[in-house]
Amino acid sequence: MEKIVIKGPTRLTGEVTINGAKNAAVAILPATLLIDGVCTIENVPNISDINITCKILEGLGAKINWIDKHTITVDCRNLTTTKAPLDLTSKFRASYYIIGAMLSRMGEIEVGMPGGCKLGARPIDQHIKGFEALGAEVTVGKGIIHAKASKLIGNSVYMDIVSVGATINVMLSSVLAEGTTVIDNAAKEPHIVDVANFLNTMGADIRGAGTDMIKINGVKKLEGNATYSVVPDQIEAGTFMLAAVATKGDLLIKNCITKHLESITAKIVEVGGEVEDYGDSLRVYCNQRPKKANIKTLPYPGFPTDLQPQMGVVLSLANGTSTINESIWESRFQYTDELNKMGAKITAQGKSAFFEGVEKLYGAPVYSTDLRAGAALIIAGVSAEGTTEIFNLEHIDRGYEDIEARFRALGANIERVKF
Ligand code: EPU
């Protein structure tokens, strides 16, 4: 087993380059199932969620070839089965995209019930509602989802709740359907736009991605044979931005789309940090103890839930008492127990948490309870006095590539140790 050991405190300084977005890549790879050709995907993050996605695609008959650390070719011309490997699909959340893509391409699919971080209930009723609206039959039982459609026909789909996954999944399932599909109350996250751009590059006709109404005119075939580069990861960029603030550091964050980071920039400025916007990079620095602030997580363009724990570290060090209201996930404050072991004073009650700011955090052994909690603990460990040991690294490795090397390059005393 492995743990991350951090000796702090360190003021992070230097430059970091942001990788391709995990949550875009885990949708774009399943989207290649729709394409009767070979796609080259660049800027793919080299993380365990991507490795699992590739194995699932291979299990369905796709041929995958890594050209370099961040570029792969996917050949889905000869799919061999409509049964996805159950153990792998149950391992992570985004395996639900296999359903939309395979329904479209093969008219049938069986997958394990999607797993992923334990953030509370994670229903997929909106995905199923969308598939059924297009004419699919979906059954769920004994941990398996089976979806089948002799023909998919475009329809109107109103999302009862703004859902990233359901919006993308209905896009995937309607691209090759007969006629037009309209998704109302669609999610607007940058990775939704990225998946639509990818599919349009391959011959789809999707309009309005990035707004709350997406129109998909079904096409007969996606030919592929094109190259696409995954959008930079908004959440990874935000993680380093908040690391700069929590450690009173000074970072140049390169290869990001600053427009995607406006809600984070606004909060950083509110707590007393400085952000200089250079269009495709940001300088973030902070010379003072952060001020208190209140946060409510919301779908894009609101403050993202996936940066809530990292922001929690900043607020646990702020001057005054701050509140975070988590409006997306039921159970995203598990990290607060770990921060409290490091001297934070946080009281979490249901979907709210109250942060009575402390001047310093102190190193302690802590457990990463989910992916973003793990990132928050790394930031906390770098800013804390003494030695922090972080366990349960599999969560962190799902979404952040070479995380300790990249923090080390910014001055952190951090290493991965076998035990
Ligand atoms: N929801 C339903 N029914 C559905 C789908 C969602 O009630 O059919 C609810 C969820 O329970 C939640 C809300 O709608 O309360 C939003 O969920 P959404 O579907 O948007 O989340 P997701 O697609 O499962 C993605 C990201 C998450 C991120 C959320 C919100 C991927 C693979 N995952 O999840 O990322 O937190 O959107 O932005 O794209 C992470 O990267 O750490 C992570 C958890």
Short mmCIF file of C-alpha atoms and ligand atoms in Angstrom, two decimals:
data_model
loop_
_atom_site.label_atom_id
_atom_site.label_comp_id
_atom_site.label_asym_id
_atom_site.label_seq_id
_atom_site.Cartn_x
_atom_site.Cartn_y
_atom_site.Cartn_z
CA MET A 1 0.00 0.00 0.00
CA GLU A 2 1.02 3.60 -0.48
CA LYS A 3 0.62 6.85 1.40
CA ILE A 4 1.54 10.45 0.67
CA VAL A 5 3.80 12.10 3.25
CA ILE A 6 3.99 15.89 3.34
CA LYS A 7 6.23 18.00 5.54
CA GLY A 8 4.94 21.55 5.81
CA PRO A 9 4.43 24.37 5.76
CA THR A 10 5.49 25.44 2.27
CA ARG A 11 4.54 28.53 0.34
CA LEU A 12 3.90 27.13 -3.17
CA THR A 13 5.58 29.05 -6.00
CA GLY A 14 6.25 28.41 -9.69
CA GLU A 15 4.38 27.21 -12.76
CA VAL A 16 2.02 24.29 -13.28
CA THR A 17 0.46 23.10 -16.55
CA ILE A 18 -3.10 21.83 -16.44
CA ASN A 19 -3.98 18.47 -18.02
CA GLY A 20 -7.05 17.51 -20.03
CA ALA A 21 -10.33 17.34 -18.11
CA LYS A 22 -11.11 14.01 -16.45
CA ASN A 23 -14.87 14.52 -16.64
CA ALA A 24 -14.69 15.38 -20.35
CA ALA A 25 -12.33 12.51 -21.20
CA VAL A 26 -14.43 9.89 -19.37
CA ALA A 27 -17.32 10.87 -21.66
CA ILE A 28 -15.39 11.39 -24.91
CA LEU A 29 -13.84 7.90 -24.76
CA PRO A 30 -17.24 6.16 -24.52
CA ALA A 31 -18.43 8.54 -27.27
CA THR A 32 -15.89 6.92 -29.61
CA LEU A 33 -18.14 3.83 -29.48
CA LEU A 34 -20.47 5.78 -31.77
CA ILE A 35 -17.85 6.15 -34.45
CA ASP A 36 -17.23 3.78 -37.30
CA GLY A 37 -13.60 4.78 -37.69
CA VAL A 38 -10.38 5.46 -35.81
CA CYS A 39 -10.27 8.56 -33.57
CA THR A 40 -7.18 10.14 -32.15
CA ILE A 41 -7.76 11.82 -28.80
CA GLU A 42 -5.10 14.19 -27.47
CA ASN A 43 -4.67 15.77 -24.04
CA VAL A 44 -6.11 12.68 -22.30
CA PRO A 45 -5.24 12.75 -18.59
CA ASN A 46 -3.21 9.71 -17.56
CA ILE A 47 -5.28 8.69 -14.53
CA SER A 48 -6.86 5.50 -13.27
CA ASP A 49 -10.43 6.43 -14.31
CA ILE A 50 -9.17 6.69 -17.90
CA ASN A 51 -7.36 3.36 -17.68
CA ILE A 52 -10.58 1.71 -16.50
CA THR A 53 -12.56 3.39 -19.29
CA CYS A 54 -10.06 2.06 -21.85
CA LYS A 55 -10.36 -1.47 -20.41
CA ILE A 56 -14.16 -1.30 -20.63
CA LEU A 57 -13.95 -0.19 -24.27
CA GLU A 58 -11.49 -3.01 -25.00
CA GLY A 59 -13.91 -5.42 -23.32
CA LEU A 60 -16.49 -4.36 -25.93
CA GLY A 61 -14.07 -4.98 -28.80
CA ALA A 62 -12.45 -1.54 -29.25
CA LYS A 63 -8.75 -1.38 -30.10
CA ILE A 64 -6.87 1.21 -28.07
CA ASN A 65 -3.34 2.36 -28.63
CA TRP A 66 -1.43 4.84 -26.47
CA ILE A 67 0.69 6.97 -28.84
CA ASP A 68 2.27 8.93 -26.01
CA LYS A 69 1.48 9.73 -22.38
CA HIS A 70 -1.59 11.85 -23.29
CA THR A 71 -2.64 10.70 -26.77
CA ILE A 72 -4.61 7.61 -27.70
CA THR A 73 -6.19 6.18 -30.79
CA VAL A 74 -9.48 4.33 -30.44
CA ASP A 75 -10.77 2.02 -33.13
CA CYS A 76 -14.40 1.01 -32.58
CA ARG A 77 -15.04 -0.37 -36.08
CA ASN A 78 -15.47 -3.93 -34.87
CA LEU A 79 -17.34 -4.12 -31.59
CA THR A 80 -17.74 -7.70 -30.48
CA THR A 81 -20.27 -7.74 -27.62
CA THR A 82 -23.05 -5.79 -25.95
CA LYS A 83 -22.07 -6.97 -22.46
CA ALA A 84 -19.66 -4.58 -20.77
CA PRO A 85 -17.29 -6.06 -18.14
CA LEU A 86 -19.49 -5.88 -15.02
CA ASP A 87 -16.68 -5.62 -12.47
CA LEU A 88 -15.11 -2.65 -14.27
CA THR A 89 -18.32 -0.76 -14.98
CA SER A 90 -19.28 -1.04 -11.29
CA LYS A 91 -15.97 0.50 -10.29
CA PHE A 92 -16.63 4.05 -11.33
CA ARG A 93 -19.38 6.47 -12.06
CA ALA A 94 -18.83 7.48 -15.65
CA SER A 95 -19.40 3.93 -16.90
CA TYR A 96 -23.00 5.09 -17.36
CA TYR A 97 -21.85 6.75 -20.61
CA ILE A 98 -21.34 3.27 -22.07
CA ILE A 99 -25.13 2.84 -21.95
CA GLY A 100 -25.99 5.92 -24.05
CA ALA A 101 -23.24 5.26 -26.58
CA MET A 102 -23.91 1.52 -26.99
CA LEU A 103 -27.67 1.99 -27.23
CA SER A 104 -27.00 4.31 -30.13
CA ARG A 105 -24.41 2.17 -31.87
CA MET A 106 -25.53 -1.40 -31.13
CA GLY A 107 -29.11 -1.03 -29.86
CA GLU A 108 -28.33 -2.95 -26.68
CA ILE A 109 -26.02 -2.92 -23.66
CA GLU A 110 -25.60 -4.52 -20.26
CA VAL A 111 -23.43 -2.80 -17.65
CA GLY A 112 -22.85 -3.06 -13.90
CA MET A 113 -24.53 -0.37 -11.77
CA PRO A 114 -22.10 2.59 -11.86
CA GLY A 115 -19.95 3.03 -8.72
CA GLY A 116 -17.66 5.99 -7.96
CA CYS A 117 -17.03 8.30 -5.00
CA LYS A 118 -19.44 7.88 -2.10
CA LEU A 119 -21.04 11.31 -2.09
CA GLY A 120 -24.54 10.21 -1.01
CA ALA A 121 -27.33 8.89 -3.22
CA ARG A 122 -26.36 8.95 -6.89
CA PRO A 123 -29.51 8.00 -8.81
CA ILE A 124 -29.57 7.68 -12.61
CA ASP A 125 -33.31 8.12 -13.08
CA GLN A 126 -32.83 11.12 -15.42
CA HIS A 127 -30.54 9.08 -17.69
CA ILE A 128 -33.12 6.30 -17.84
CA LYS A 129 -35.95 8.77 -18.44
CA GLY A 130 -34.00 10.14 -21.42
CA PHE A 131 -33.28 6.68 -22.92
CA GLU A 132 -36.94 5.70 -22.52
CA ALA A 133 -38.12 8.93 -24.16
CA LEU A 134 -36.09 7.90 -27.22
CA GLY A 135 -37.74 4.49 -27.28
CA ALA A 136 -35.37 2.29 -25.26
CA GLU A 137 -36.44 -0.32 -22.73
CA VAL A 138 -34.35 -0.18 -19.58
CA THR A 139 -34.35 -2.69 -16.73
CA VAL A 140 -32.35 -2.44 -13.53
CA GLY A 141 -31.85 -5.35 -11.18
CA LYS A 142 -29.23 -7.28 -9.20
CA GLY A 143 -26.66 -4.54 -9.79
CA ILE A 144 -27.03 -4.73 -13.58
CA ILE A 145 -28.55 -2.26 -16.04
CA HIS A 146 -29.84 -3.65 -19.30
CA ALA A 147 -30.95 -1.26 -22.05
CA LYS A 148 -32.32 -2.23 -25.43
CA ALA A 149 -33.87 -0.40 -28.40
CA SER A 150 -34.81 -1.72 -31.81
CA LYS A 151 -34.87 1.90 -32.99
CA LEU A 152 -34.18 5.23 -31.26
CA ILE A 153 -36.41 8.12 -32.26
CA GLY A 154 -35.72 11.76 -31.32
CA ASN A 155 -37.95 13.32 -28.67
CA SER A 156 -38.16 16.16 -26.13
CA VAL A 157 -36.46 15.39 -22.85
CA TYR A 158 -36.97 17.70 -19.88
CA MET A 159 -34.41 17.15 -17.11
CA ASP A 160 -36.17 17.34 -13.73
CA ILE A 161 -32.79 18.09 -12.19
CA VAL A 162 -29.73 19.69 -13.79
CA SER A 163 -27.48 16.68 -14.37
CA VAL A 164 -24.12 16.62 -16.12
CA GLY A 165 -24.20 12.86 -16.66
CA ALA A 166 -27.80 12.66 -17.87
CA THR A 167 -27.33 15.59 -20.28
CA ILE A 168 -24.28 13.95 -21.87
CA ASN A 169 -25.92 10.52 -21.91
CA VAL A 170 -29.03 11.77 -23.72
CA MET A 171 -26.72 13.50 -26.21
CA LEU A 172 -24.86 10.22 -26.77
CA SER A 173 -28.03 8.20 -27.21
CA SER A 174 -29.68 10.68 -29.60
CA VAL A 175 -26.80 11.45 -31.99
CA LEU A 176 -27.70 8.54 -34.30
CA ALA A 177 -31.46 8.55 -33.54
CA GLU A 178 -34.05 9.24 -36.19
CA GLY A 179 -35.21 12.88 -36.04
CA THR A 180 -34.52 15.64 -33.54
CA THR A 181 -34.02 15.46 -29.78
CA VAL A 182 -34.31 18.53 -27.58
CA ILE A 183 -32.87 18.46 -24.05
CA ASP A 184 -34.42 21.11 -21.82
CA ASN A 185 -32.95 22.21 -18.49
CA ALA A 186 -29.64 20.79 -19.70
CA ALA A 187 -26.44 21.13 -17.66
CA LYS A 188 -23.97 23.72 -19.03
CA GLU A 189 -20.59 22.51 -17.75
CA PRO A 190 -17.55 23.00 -20.02
CA HIS A 191 -17.22 19.25 -20.48
CA ILE A 192 -20.72 19.10 -21.99
CA VAL A 193 -19.61 21.57 -24.63
CA ASP A 194 -16.44 19.53 -25.11
CA VAL A 195 -18.32 16.26 -25.72
CA ALA A 196 -20.64 18.05 -28.19
CA ASN A 197 -17.64 19.57 -29.98
CA PHE A 198 -16.00 16.16 -30.20
CA LEU A 199 -19.13 14.54 -31.64
CA ASN A 200 -19.67 17.42 -34.09
CA THR A 201 -16.07 17.04 -35.26
CA MET A 202 -16.93 13.42 -36.05
CA GLY A 203 -20.06 14.38 -38.03
CA ALA A 204 -22.83 14.84 -35.42
CA ASP A 205 -25.27 17.75 -35.51
CA ILE A 206 -25.56 19.07 -31.94
CA ARG A 207 -26.47 22.69 -31.29
CA GLY A 208 -26.77 24.74 -28.13
CA ALA A 209 -24.36 22.82 -25.85
CA GLY A 210 -23.38 25.20 -23.05
CA THR A 211 -26.93 26.58 -22.83
CA ASP A 212 -29.88 25.00 -21.03
CA MET A 213 -31.43 23.81 -24.31
CA ILE A 214 -29.53 21.40 -26.53
CA LYS A 215 -30.87 20.32 -29.91
CA ILE A 216 -29.56 17.13 -31.50
CA ASN A 217 -30.46 16.40 -35.11
CA GLY A 218 -29.86 12.70 -35.60
CA VAL A 219 -27.38 11.69 -38.33
CA LYS A 220 -27.01 8.29 -40.02
CA LYS A 221 -23.37 7.63 -39.20
CA LEU A 222 -20.31 9.13 -37.52
CA GLU A 223 -17.26 8.48 -39.66
CA GLY A 224 -14.51 9.62 -37.31
CA ASN A 225 -10.94 9.41 -38.57
CA ALA A 226 -10.29 12.79 -36.96
CA THR A 227 -8.18 14.13 -34.11
CA TYR A 228 -9.63 15.87 -31.07
CA SER A 229 -7.97 17.48 -28.05
CA VAL A 230 -9.69 17.32 -24.64
CA VAL A 231 -10.47 20.67 -22.96
CA PRO A 232 -8.21 21.68 -20.01
CA ASP A 233 -9.46 20.53 -16.61
CA GLN A 234 -11.32 23.33 -14.88
CA ILE A 235 -11.30 21.45 -11.56
CA GLU A 236 -7.59 20.68 -11.67
CA ALA A 237 -6.90 24.36 -12.44
CA GLY A 238 -9.15 25.41 -9.55
CA THR A 239 -7.38 22.96 -7.24
CA PHE A 240 -4.02 24.65 -7.91
CA MET A 241 -5.59 28.13 -7.66
CA LEU A 242 -6.90 27.30 -4.19
CA ALA A 243 -3.58 25.68 -3.25
CA ALA A 244 -1.89 29.02 -4.05
CA VAL A 245 -4.28 30.85 -1.72
CA ALA A 246 -4.17 28.32 1.15
CA THR A 247 -0.35 28.31 1.20
CA LYS A 248 -0.05 32.11 0.68
CA GLY A 249 1.84 31.18 -2.47
CA ASP A 250 2.26 32.53 -5.98
CA LEU A 251 1.45 30.23 -8.92
CA LEU A 252 1.26 30.62 -12.67
CA ILE A 253 -1.38 28.14 -13.82
CA LYS A 254 -0.86 27.43 -17.51
CA ASN A 255 -3.12 25.82 -20.13
CA CYS A 256 -6.47 26.71 -18.63
CA ILE A 257 -9.57 28.43 -19.99
CA THR A 258 -9.94 31.34 -17.61
CA LYS A 259 -13.62 31.87 -18.56
CA HIS A 260 -14.36 28.45 -17.00
CA LEU A 261 -12.82 29.62 -13.72
CA GLU A 262 -14.77 32.83 -13.12
CA SER A 263 -16.71 31.62 -10.07
CA ILE A 264 -13.48 30.46 -8.42
CA THR A 265 -11.63 33.65 -9.34
CA ALA A 266 -14.45 35.73 -7.80
CA LYS A 267 -14.25 33.82 -4.50
CA ILE A 268 -10.46 33.99 -4.40
CA VAL A 269 -10.63 37.77 -4.80
CA GLU A 270 -13.33 37.91 -2.09
CA VAL A 271 -11.05 36.12 0.40
CA GLY A 272 -8.16 38.51 -0.37
CA GLY A 273 -6.22 36.64 -3.06
CA GLU A 274 -5.09 38.19 -6.32
CA VAL A 275 -5.78 36.73 -9.76
CA GLU A 276 -4.16 37.98 -12.97
CA ASP A 277 -5.91 36.70 -16.10
CA TYR A 278 -3.78 36.10 -19.20
CA GLY A 279 -6.51 34.31 -21.20
CA ASP A 280 -4.93 30.85 -21.29
CA SER A 281 -3.12 31.12 -17.97
CA LEU A 282 -3.68 32.67 -14.57
CA ARG A 283 -1.35 34.01 -11.91
CA VAL A 284 -2.83 33.45 -8.46
CA TYR A 285 -1.18 34.76 -5.31
CA CYS A 286 -2.10 35.68 -1.80
CA ASN A 287 -0.04 37.68 0.67
CA GLN A 288 -2.42 37.67 3.60
CA ARG A 289 -4.47 35.39 5.79
CA PRO A 290 -7.65 34.61 3.80
CA LYS A 291 -10.80 36.50 4.79
CA LYS A 292 -14.03 34.67 5.60
CA ALA A 293 -16.56 34.00 2.81
CA ASN A 294 -19.77 32.11 2.23
CA ILE A 295 -20.09 29.57 -0.58
CA LYS A 296 -22.98 27.72 -2.14
CA THR A 297 -22.14 25.03 -4.68
CA LEU A 298 -24.22 25.15 -7.84
CA PRO A 299 -24.23 23.72 -11.37
CA TYR A 300 -21.99 25.63 -13.83
CA PRO A 301 -21.48 28.60 -13.98
CA GLY A 302 -21.92 28.53 -10.18
CA PHE A 303 -19.20 27.49 -7.73
CA PRO A 304 -18.43 23.80 -8.52
CA THR A 305 -19.04 21.12 -5.92
CA ASP A 306 -15.79 19.50 -7.11
CA LEU A 307 -13.82 22.43 -5.64
CA GLN A 308 -15.83 22.64 -2.42
CA PRO A 309 -13.38 20.61 -0.25
CA GLN A 310 -10.35 22.53 -1.60
CA MET A 311 -12.15 25.81 -0.81
CA GLY A 312 -12.93 24.33 2.61
CA VAL A 313 -9.20 24.25 3.36
CA VAL A 314 -8.91 27.96 2.53
CA LEU A 315 -11.90 28.80 4.73
CA SER A 316 -10.63 26.66 7.61
CA LEU A 317 -7.60 29.04 7.66
CA ALA A 318 -9.62 32.25 7.18
CA ASN A 319 -10.02 35.10 9.59
CA GLY A 320 -13.60 34.70 10.82
CA THR A 321 -16.40 32.19 10.40
CA SER A 322 -17.47 31.04 6.95
CA THR A 323 -20.31 28.83 5.73
CA ILE A 324 -20.46 26.38 2.85
CA ASN A 325 -23.79 25.10 1.57
CA GLU A 326 -23.44 22.01 -0.60
CA SER A 327 -26.39 21.86 -2.97
CA ILE A 328 -25.32 19.04 -5.31
CA TRP A 329 -24.26 16.07 -3.17
CA GLU A 330 -25.79 14.80 0.10
CA SER A 331 -22.54 13.78 1.65
CA ARG A 332 -19.59 15.88 0.62
CA PHE A 333 -18.34 17.02 4.01
CA GLN A 334 -16.60 13.82 5.09
CA TYR A 335 -13.28 15.59 4.61
CA THR A 336 -14.11 18.01 7.42
CA ASP A 337 -13.52 15.27 10.03
CA GLU A 338 -10.04 14.82 8.55
CA LEU A 339 -9.30 18.56 8.54
CA ASN A 340 -10.46 18.74 12.16
CA LYS A 341 -7.77 16.13 12.99
CA MET A 342 -5.33 18.75 11.65
CA GLY A 343 -6.65 21.46 13.99
CA ALA A 344 -9.46 22.94 11.85
CA LYS A 345 -12.68 23.92 13.59
CA ILE A 346 -15.44 22.83 11.27
CA THR A 347 -18.95 21.77 12.18
CA ALA A 348 -20.78 19.96 9.42
CA GLN A 349 -24.56 19.53 9.66
CA GLY A 350 -26.28 17.86 6.72
CA LYS A 351 -25.59 19.90 3.60
CA SER A 352 -24.02 22.88 5.47
CA ALA A 353 -20.69 23.31 7.20
CA PHE A 354 -19.46 26.14 9.41
CA PHE A 355 -15.77 26.98 9.35
CA GLU A 356 -14.43 28.84 12.37
CA GLY A 357 -11.10 29.90 10.89
CA VAL A 358 -7.87 28.92 12.68
CA GLU A 359 -4.46 30.51 12.18
CA LYS A 360 -2.68 27.25 11.47
CA LEU A 361 -3.26 23.63 10.61
CA TYR A 362 -0.99 20.90 12.01
CA GLY A 363 0.18 17.72 10.30
CA ALA A 364 -1.71 14.51 11.17
CA PRO A 365 -2.51 11.09 9.67
CA VAL A 366 -5.65 11.54 7.53
CA TYR A 367 -7.78 9.49 5.11
CA SER A 368 -8.85 10.55 1.68
CA THR A 369 -12.58 9.81 1.63
CA ASP A 370 -13.10 10.70 -2.04
CA LEU A 371 -11.24 12.24 -4.96
CA ARG A 372 -11.66 15.94 -4.19
CA ALA A 373 -11.33 15.33 -0.45
CA GLY A 374 -7.92 13.85 -1.27
CA ALA A 375 -6.90 16.99 -3.18
CA ALA A 376 -8.05 19.11 -0.26
CA LEU A 377 -5.94 17.07 2.18
CA ILE A 378 -2.85 17.56 0.02
CA ILE A 379 -3.41 21.34 0.07
CA ALA A 380 -4.00 21.18 3.83
CA GLY A 381 -0.84 19.12 4.33
CA VAL A 382 1.31 21.56 2.35
CA SER A 383 -0.03 24.52 4.35
CA ALA A 384 0.15 22.75 7.74
CA GLU A 385 2.99 22.75 10.23
CA GLY A 386 4.56 19.31 10.67
CA THR A 387 4.05 15.97 8.95
CA THR A 388 0.82 14.91 7.28
CA GLU A 389 0.29 11.35 6.08
CA ILE A 390 -2.54 10.77 3.61
CA PHE A 391 -3.98 7.28 3.18
CA ASN A 392 -6.47 5.83 0.62
CA LEU A 393 -4.61 7.20 -2.38
CA GLU A 394 -6.71 5.26 -4.89
CA HIS A 395 -9.28 8.07 -4.75
CA ILE A 396 -6.68 10.73 -5.61
CA ASP A 397 -5.16 8.64 -8.41
CA ARG A 398 -8.56 8.36 -10.08
CA GLY A 399 -8.50 12.03 -11.02
CA TYR A 400 -5.09 13.70 -10.59
CA GLU A 401 -2.06 12.70 -12.63
CA ASP A 402 1.40 12.71 -10.98
CA ILE A 403 -0.04 14.77 -8.19
CA GLU A 404 2.89 14.62 -5.77
CA ALA A 405 5.48 15.32 -8.50
CA ARG A 406 3.54 18.38 -9.57
CA PHE A 407 3.25 19.73 -6.02
CA ARG A 408 6.93 18.92 -5.45
CA ALA A 409 7.84 21.02 -8.52
CA LEU A 410 6.10 23.94 -6.79
CA GLY A 411 8.28 23.56 -3.70
CA ALA A 412 6.25 21.17 -1.55
CA ASN A 413 8.07 18.57 0.52
CA ILE A 414 5.86 15.68 -0.58
CA GLU A 415 6.51 12.07 -1.44
CA ARG A 416 4.68 8.81 -2.02
CA VAL A 417 5.83 6.07 0.28
CA LYS A 418 5.12 2.31 0.25
CA PHE A 419 4.16 0.76 3.57
N1 EPU B 1 -29.19 13.27 -10.12
C1 EPU B 1 -30.43 12.68 -10.03
N2 EPU B 1 -30.81 11.81 -11.02
C2 EPU B 1 -30.01 11.54 -12.07
C3 EPU B 1 -28.74 12.15 -12.17
C4 EPU B 1 -28.35 13.02 -11.17
O1 EPU B 1 -31.16 12.93 -9.07
O2 EPU B 1 -30.42 10.75 -12.93
C5 EPU B 1 -28.76 14.23 -9.08
C6 EPU B 1 -27.53 13.75 -8.33
O3 EPU B 1 -27.86 12.89 -7.27
C7 EPU B 1 -26.94 15.08 -7.87
C8 EPU B 1 -27.30 16.03 -9.02
O4 EPU B 1 -28.37 15.42 -9.73
O5 EPU B 1 -27.58 15.51 -6.71
C9 EPU B 1 -26.20 16.33 -10.00
O6 EPU B 1 -25.62 15.12 -10.46
P1 EPU B 1 -24.94 15.00 -11.88
O7 EPU B 1 -25.68 14.00 -12.67
O8 EPU B 1 -24.72 16.36 -12.44
O9 EPU B 1 -23.53 14.38 -11.48
P2 EPU B 1 -22.72 13.26 -12.23
O10 EPU B 1 -22.89 13.41 -13.70
O11 EPU B 1 -22.97 11.93 -11.63
C10 EPU B 1 -20.60 14.73 -12.55
C11 EPU B 1 -19.16 14.60 -12.20
C12 EPU B 1 -18.97 14.79 -10.71
C13 EPU B 1 -19.52 16.16 -10.32
C14 EPU B 1 -20.98 16.30 -10.77
C15 EPU B 1 -21.56 17.68 -10.52
C16 EPU B 1 -18.44 13.03 -13.85
C17 EPU B 1 -17.94 11.67 -14.15
N3 EPU B 1 -18.70 13.27 -12.57
O12 EPU B 1 -21.25 13.69 -11.84
O13 EPU B 1 -17.57 14.78 -10.50
O14 EPU B 1 -19.45 16.33 -8.92
O15 EPU B 1 -21.08 16.02 -12.17
O16 EPU B 1 -20.81 18.65 -11.18
O17 EPU B 1 -18.53 13.88 -14.73
C18 EPU B 1 -15.58 14.49 -9.33
O18 EPU B 1 -14.99 14.70 -10.40
O19 EPU B 1 -15.00 14.44 -8.21
C19 EPU B 1 -17.02 14.28 -9.35
C20 EPU B 1 -17.70 13.71 -8.37
#
